[in-house]
Coordinates of C-alpha atoms in Angstrom, one line a residue:
M1 CA 0.0 0.0 0.0
A2 CA 1.4 3.4 -0.9
C3 CA 1.8 5.9 1.9
V4 CA -0.9 8.5 1.9
E5 CA 0.5 12.1 2.2
T6 CA -1.8 14.8 3.5
S7 CA -1.6 18.5 2.7
R8 CA -0.3 19.0 6.2
T9 CA 2.6 16.8 5.7
R10 CA 3.4 18.1 2.2
D11 CA 3.8 21.6 3.7
I12 CA 6.6 20.4 6.0
K13 CA 10.0 20.9 4.5
P14 CA 13.0 18.7 5.3
F15 CA 15.2 19.6 8.3
Y16 CA 18.3 20.3 6.2
V17 CA 20.8 19.9 9.0
M18 CA 19.8 16.2 9.1
D19 CA 20.5 15.9 5.3
V20 CA 24.0 17.1 6.1
L21 CA 24.3 14.8 9.1
E22 CA 23.1 11.8 7.2
R23 CA 25.5 12.4 4.4
A24 CA 28.3 12.9 6.9
H25 CA 27.5 9.5 8.5
A26 CA 27.6 7.9 5.1
M27 CA 31.0 9.4 4.4
E28 CA 32.2 8.1 7.8
R29 CA 31.1 4.6 6.9
E30 CA 33.3 5.0 3.8
G31 CA 36.3 5.7 6.1
K32 CA 36.4 9.4 6.0
H33 CA 37.0 11.5 9.1
I34 CA 34.3 14.2 9.6
I35 CA 34.4 17.1 12.0
H36 CA 30.8 17.7 13.2
L37 CA 30.0 21.3 13.6
Q38 CA 26.4 21.1 12.4
V39 CA 24.3 19.5 15.2
G40 CA 23.1 21.5 18.2
E41 CA 23.7 18.8 20.8
P42 CA 25.9 19.1 23.8
D43 CA 29.0 16.8 23.5
F44 CA 29.1 16.4 27.3
D45 CA 27.7 13.3 29.0
V46 CA 24.9 14.0 31.6
P47 CA 26.2 15.2 35.0
M48 CA 26.8 12.5 37.6
P49 CA 23.9 13.5 39.9
V50 CA 21.5 13.0 36.9
R51 CA 23.0 9.5 36.3
D52 CA 22.6 8.6 39.9
A53 CA 19.0 9.8 39.9
V54 CA 18.2 7.6 36.9
C55 CA 19.7 4.6 38.6
R56 CA 17.9 5.2 41.8
A57 CA 14.6 5.7 40.0
M58 CA 15.0 2.4 38.2
Y59 CA 15.9 0.5 41.3
D60 CA 13.1 2.1 43.3
G61 CA 10.6 1.1 40.6
R62 CA 9.8 4.6 39.5
T63 CA 8.7 3.3 36.1
H64 CA 5.0 3.8 36.1
Y65 CA 2.6 6.4 34.8
T66 CA 2.8 9.8 36.5
H67 CA 0.3 12.6 36.5
S68 CA -0.4 13.5 32.9
M69 CA 1.2 16.9 33.4
G70 CA 4.2 15.6 35.3
T71 CA 5.0 14.9 38.9
T72 CA 4.3 17.5 41.6
D73 CA 7.9 17.2 42.7
L74 CA 9.3 18.2 39.3
R75 CA 6.8 21.0 38.7
E76 CA 7.7 22.4 42.1
A77 CA 11.4 22.2 41.3
I78 CA 10.8 24.1 38.0
A79 CA 8.8 26.8 39.8
E80 CA 11.6 27.2 42.3
D81 CA 14.1 27.5 39.5
Y82 CA 12.2 30.3 37.8
L83 CA 11.8 32.1 41.1
K84 CA 15.5 31.8 41.8
R85 CA 16.7 32.8 38.4
Y86 CA 14.3 35.5 37.4
G87 CA 12.3 36.5 40.6
V88 CA 9.0 35.4 39.0
E89 CA 6.4 33.4 40.8
V90 CA 5.1 30.5 38.7
S91 CA 2.6 28.0 40.3
P92 CA 3.4 24.4 39.8
E93 CA -0.2 24.2 38.4
Q94 CA 0.9 26.3 35.5
I95 CA 3.6 23.8 34.3
V96 CA 3.1 20.9 31.9
V97 CA 6.0 18.5 31.8
T98 CA 6.6 16.8 28.4
N99 CA 8.9 14.2 26.7
G100 CA 11.1 17.0 25.3
T101 CA 10.3 20.5 24.3
S102 CA 9.0 19.6 20.9
P103 CA 5.9 17.8 22.3
A104 CA 5.3 21.0 24.4
M105 CA 5.2 23.0 21.1
S106 CA 2.7 20.5 19.6
L107 CA 0.5 20.7 22.7
L108 CA 0.5 24.5 22.7
F109 CA -0.2 25.0 19.0
G110 CA -2.8 22.3 19.1
A111 CA -4.6 24.2 21.9
L112 CA -4.0 27.7 20.6
L113 CA -4.6 27.7 16.9
E114 CA -7.7 27.7 14.7
Q115 CA -7.2 27.3 11.0
G116 CA -5.6 30.4 9.5
D117 CA -4.5 32.0 12.8
E118 CA -1.1 33.7 12.6
I119 CA 2.0 33.4 14.7
I120 CA 4.6 36.1 14.2
L121 CA 8.1 34.7 13.9
S122 CA 11.5 36.1 13.3
D123 CA 13.4 35.4 10.1
P124 CA 15.9 33.7 10.7
H125 CA 14.3 31.3 13.3
Y126 CA 14.7 27.7 14.5
A127 CA 14.1 25.5 11.5
C128 CA 11.1 23.5 13.0
Y129 CA 9.0 26.4 14.3
P130 CA 7.1 26.9 11.0
S131 CA 6.4 23.2 10.7
F132 CA 4.8 23.1 14.1
I133 CA 2.7 26.1 13.3
T134 CA 1.5 25.0 9.9
F135 CA 0.8 21.4 10.9
H136 CA -1.6 22.7 13.5
G137 CA -3.4 24.9 11.0
G138 CA -1.6 28.2 11.7
V139 CA 0.3 30.6 9.4
P140 CA 3.8 31.6 10.3
V141 CA 4.2 35.4 9.6
K142 CA 7.9 36.1 9.3
V143 CA 9.5 39.4 10.4
P144 CA 13.0 40.0 9.0
V145 CA 15.8 40.5 11.6
F146 CA 19.2 41.7 10.6
E147 CA 22.8 41.0 11.3
E148 CA 23.6 44.6 12.2
D149 CA 21.0 44.5 15.0
G150 CA 22.3 41.2 16.3
F151 CA 19.3 39.6 14.8
Q152 CA 17.0 41.2 17.3
Y153 CA 13.4 42.1 16.5
R154 CA 12.5 45.7 15.7
A155 CA 9.2 46.6 17.4
A156 CA 8.0 48.6 14.4
A157 CA 8.6 45.7 12.1
I158 CA 6.4 43.4 14.3
R159 CA 3.6 46.0 14.3
E160 CA 3.6 46.1 10.5
K161 CA 2.9 42.4 10.4
M162 CA 0.1 42.3 13.0
T163 CA -3.5 41.6 11.9
D164 CA -6.7 40.6 13.5
R165 CA -5.6 37.0 13.0
T166 CA -2.4 37.5 15.1
K167 CA -2.5 34.9 17.9
A168 CA 0.9 35.4 19.4
I169 CA 4.5 36.7 18.9
F170 CA 7.2 34.0 19.0
I171 CA 10.6 34.9 20.6
N172 CA 13.7 32.8 21.2
S173 CA 16.5 34.3 23.3
P174 CA 19.3 33.1 23.3
S175 CA 18.5 32.2 19.7
N176 CA 19.0 29.2 17.5
P177 CA 20.6 29.8 14.9
T178 CA 22.2 33.1 15.8
G179 CA 23.3 32.7 19.4
N180 CA 22.2 36.3 20.1
L181 CA 20.0 37.6 22.9
L182 CA 17.1 40.0 22.9
S183 CA 17.8 43.1 25.0
P184 CA 15.5 43.7 28.0
E185 CA 14.3 46.9 26.3
R186 CA 13.2 45.1 23.2
M187 CA 11.6 42.3 25.2
R188 CA 9.6 44.9 27.2
K189 CA 8.4 46.6 24.0
I190 CA 7.3 43.2 22.6
A191 CA 5.5 42.4 25.9
D192 CA 3.6 45.6 25.7
M193 CA 2.0 44.8 22.3
N194 CA -1.1 43.4 24.0
V195 CA -0.9 39.9 22.3
P196 CA 0.3 36.7 23.9
I197 CA 4.1 36.0 23.7
I198 CA 5.5 32.6 23.1
S199 CA 9.1 32.4 24.4
D200 CA 11.4 29.5 23.7
E201 CA 13.9 29.6 26.6
I202 CA 15.6 26.3 26.0
Y203 CA 19.1 27.9 25.8
H204 CA 18.7 29.8 29.1
G205 CA 21.7 29.3 31.3
L206 CA 24.0 29.1 28.3
V207 CA 24.9 32.8 28.3
Y208 CA 28.5 33.9 28.5
E209 CA 28.3 37.7 28.4
G210 CA 25.4 39.8 29.7
E211 CA 22.3 38.1 31.1
E212 CA 19.2 36.4 29.7
H213 CA 15.7 37.4 30.8
S214 CA 12.5 35.4 30.9
I215 CA 9.5 36.9 29.2
L216 CA 7.7 36.3 32.5
E217 CA 9.6 39.2 34.0
Y218 CA 7.7 41.5 31.7
T219 CA 4.3 39.9 31.2
D220 CA 2.1 37.0 32.4
N221 CA 0.4 36.9 29.1
A222 CA 2.9 34.4 27.9
F223 CA 3.7 30.8 27.2
V224 CA 7.3 29.6 27.9
F225 CA 9.0 26.5 26.5
N226 CA 12.0 25.2 28.3
G227 CA 13.7 21.9 29.0
F228 CA 16.8 19.9 30.1
S229 CA 18.4 18.9 26.8
K230 CA 20.8 21.8 26.2
L231 CA 21.8 23.2 29.7
Y232 CA 22.1 19.8 31.3
A233 CA 23.2 17.8 28.3
M234 CA 20.2 15.5 28.7
T235 CA 19.1 15.3 25.0
G236 CA 18.4 11.5 25.1
L237 CA 16.4 11.7 28.3
R238 CA 13.7 13.7 26.5
L239 CA 12.4 16.1 29.1
G240 CA 10.9 19.5 28.6
Y241 CA 8.1 21.7 29.9
L242 CA 5.6 24.4 29.1
I243 CA 4.6 27.2 31.4
A244 CA 1.2 28.7 30.6
P245 CA -1.5 30.9 32.1
K246 CA -3.8 29.2 34.6
Q247 CA -6.9 29.6 32.4
C248 CA -5.2 27.4 29.7
M249 CA -4.3 24.5 31.9
R250 CA -7.4 22.3 31.7
T251 CA -7.2 22.4 27.9
L252 CA -3.6 21.4 28.0
N253 CA -4.3 18.8 30.6
K254 CA -6.9 17.1 28.3
L255 CA -4.5 17.1 25.4
C256 CA -1.8 15.5 27.6
Q257 CA -4.2 12.8 28.8
N258 CA -5.3 11.9 25.3
F259 CA -2.1 12.2 23.3
F260 CA 0.8 11.5 25.7
I261 CA -0.7 9.8 28.8
S262 CA 2.3 11.1 30.9
P263 CA 5.9 12.1 30.6
N264 CA 8.7 9.6 31.3
A265 CA 8.8 8.8 35.0
V266 CA 12.5 8.1 35.2
S267 CA 13.5 11.2 33.3
Q268 CA 11.4 13.3 35.6
C269 CA 13.5 12.1 38.6
A270 CA 16.6 13.1 36.6
G271 CA 15.1 16.5 36.0
I272 CA 14.8 17.2 39.7
A273 CA 18.4 16.2 40.2
A274 CA 19.5 18.5 37.4
L275 CA 17.7 21.5 38.8
R276 CA 18.9 20.9 42.4
E277 CA 22.2 19.2 42.3
C278 CA 24.1 20.1 39.1
E279 CA 25.0 23.8 39.5
A280 CA 28.8 23.0 39.7
E281 CA 28.7 20.7 36.6
V282 CA 26.8 23.3 34.6
A283 CA 29.3 26.0 35.5
K284 CA 32.2 23.8 34.3
M285 CA 30.4 23.1 31.0
K286 CA 29.8 26.8 30.5
L287 CA 33.4 27.7 31.0
I288 CA 34.4 25.2 28.3
Y289 CA 31.7 26.4 25.9
N290 CA 32.8 30.0 26.3
E291 CA 36.4 29.1 25.5
R292 CA 35.2 27.4 22.4
R293 CA 32.9 30.3 21.5
K294 CA 35.7 32.8 21.6
F295 CA 38.1 30.6 19.6
M296 CA 35.5 29.8 16.9
I297 CA 34.5 33.5 16.5
R298 CA 38.1 34.5 16.1
R299 CA 38.9 31.8 13.6
L300 CA 35.8 32.3 11.5
K301 CA 36.6 36.0 11.2
E302 CA 40.1 35.2 10.2
I303 CA 38.8 32.9 7.5
G304 CA 36.5 35.6 6.2
F305 CA 33.0 34.9 7.6
G306 CA 31.1 38.0 8.5
I307 CA 30.1 38.3 12.2
T308 CA 28.9 41.8 12.9
V309 CA 27.6 41.3 16.5
E310 CA 29.3 38.5 18.3
P311 CA 26.9 35.9 19.7
T312 CA 26.9 35.5 23.5
G313 CA 24.5 32.6 24.1
A314 CA 23.6 29.0 23.2
F315 CA 26.4 27.3 21.3
Y316 CA 26.1 28.7 17.8
V317 CA 27.8 31.1 15.5
L318 CA 25.9 32.3 12.3
G319 CA 28.6 33.3 9.8
N320 CA 27.8 35.5 6.8
A321 CA 29.1 33.7 3.6
R322 CA 27.2 35.7 1.1
H323 CA 30.4 37.0 -0.6
W324 CA 31.1 33.4 -1.4
S325 CA 27.7 31.9 -2.1
M326 CA 24.0 32.7 -2.0
D327 CA 23.1 29.0 -2.0
S328 CA 23.9 27.9 1.5
Y329 CA 22.6 24.3 1.0
Q330 CA 25.0 23.7 -1.9
F331 CA 27.8 25.5 -0.1
A332 CA 27.3 23.4 3.1
F333 CA 27.7 20.2 1.0
E334 CA 30.7 21.6 -0.8
I335 CA 32.3 22.1 2.6
L336 CA 31.3 18.7 3.7
E337 CA 32.5 16.9 0.6
N338 CA 35.8 18.8 0.2
A339 CA 36.8 19.9 3.8
H340 CA 35.1 17.0 5.6
V341 CA 33.5 19.4 8.0
G342 CA 29.8 19.2 8.7
V343 CA 28.0 22.6 8.9
T344 CA 24.4 23.8 8.7
P345 CA 23.1 25.7 5.7
G346 CA 21.5 29.0 6.7
I347 CA 18.4 28.4 4.5
D348 CA 17.4 25.8 7.1
F349 CA 16.4 28.8 9.3
G350 CA 14.5 30.8 6.8
Q351 CA 15.1 33.1 3.8
G352 CA 16.7 35.7 6.1
A353 CA 19.6 33.3 6.7
E354 CA 20.2 32.3 3.1
G355 CA 23.9 32.9 2.4
Y356 CA 24.8 32.2 6.0
I357 CA 26.3 29.1 7.6
R358 CA 25.6 28.0 11.1
F359 CA 28.4 26.5 13.2
S360 CA 28.0 24.7 16.5
Y361 CA 30.7 24.7 19.1
A362 CA 29.2 21.8 20.9
N363 CA 32.4 19.8 20.1
S364 CA 35.9 19.7 21.6
L365 CA 38.3 22.5 21.1
E366 CA 40.7 20.1 19.4
N367 CA 38.0 19.2 16.9
I368 CA 36.9 22.8 16.4
N369 CA 40.5 23.8 15.7
E370 CA 40.9 21.0 13.2
G371 CA 37.6 21.9 11.6
M372 CA 38.6 25.6 11.3
N373 CA 41.9 24.6 9.7
R374 CA 40.2 22.4 7.2
L375 CA 37.6 25.1 6.4
E376 CA 40.3 27.7 5.9
R377 CA 42.2 25.5 3.5
F378 CA 39.0 24.8 1.5
I379 CA 38.1 28.5 1.3
R380 CA 41.6 29.5 0.2
E381 CA 41.7 26.8 -2.5
R382 CA 38.2 27.5 -3.6
F383 CA 38.2 31.3 -3.6
G384 CA 41.8 32.4 -3.2
S385 CA 43.0 35.0 -0.7
R386 CA 40.3 37.2 0.8

């Protein structure tokens, strides 16, 4: 029987970084050595308190269904964390725990969107945001953001895109793919626009200069995505959460009951350990990330990539390569095939990032150095001296 494809699935474009990764893996099977600077996954193992918590949970038989929105213990720990970090009071009853942050997005857009409702989104943006929105019947309305602004929203540009179908404004700070932060002033202006704000805060904690802010510091008319994959290097444990206004919780509760039953019980125990016992381990990871960040930015600039405002968060650098190519997908594969370095084409993140290449420094400094050396040789051979 042939697979039936619906209009909803036809509208979802490939995740291009996975195209690069899959080709890189094929080349590795052929015996080639690839430096992976494309995937946004921490290269650290989970901190020891998290490992211990997983083992204890298994031995204690914590392997059954939990409350559909997560255990009270974990939701209380998340609320404590937001109070400690940002001084905002969040009730545990406003928190939905999910098997990763992506299911939280599916929950929210399933609850929030009627057919044709609009979500304002920056361009560039995380590759999968439009797919979540369109799959649930919404329309992503893209607002260009620019390198010279550090890829921050301009409030006037958002207002120009707002209509009576605008359901929310989506922000992501620190951002994937840019690594840049929204300033408090711009966040405040966005919060004052009298529409709900959706804030992806998954890279909070991974900030090396300045300070990140939660949208909840400026408005309670907001939905917050967060999780444990990036800060705590817990990608495989699949643990995220959504913070939402109280009036939305029964709807979200019903969706959780029907579609997910409950989040992973063992991973929830790990999440409590991450929040309460891993401060020292996270601090060590941040120091290493920051060393890599500084090194990568310096080397990319020396090679000739444009970086107007240096990124200070997450673990990405978005380098301007438009003087070499305006086809970032083809250029990324040229780099992979010739330099044996995996990078992400900017077009993955929207038309506003076409001609850019995203680099991840979630790899060892030794590998990053080798990757930069290979990249420099390729650029010099391909384009000559800058």
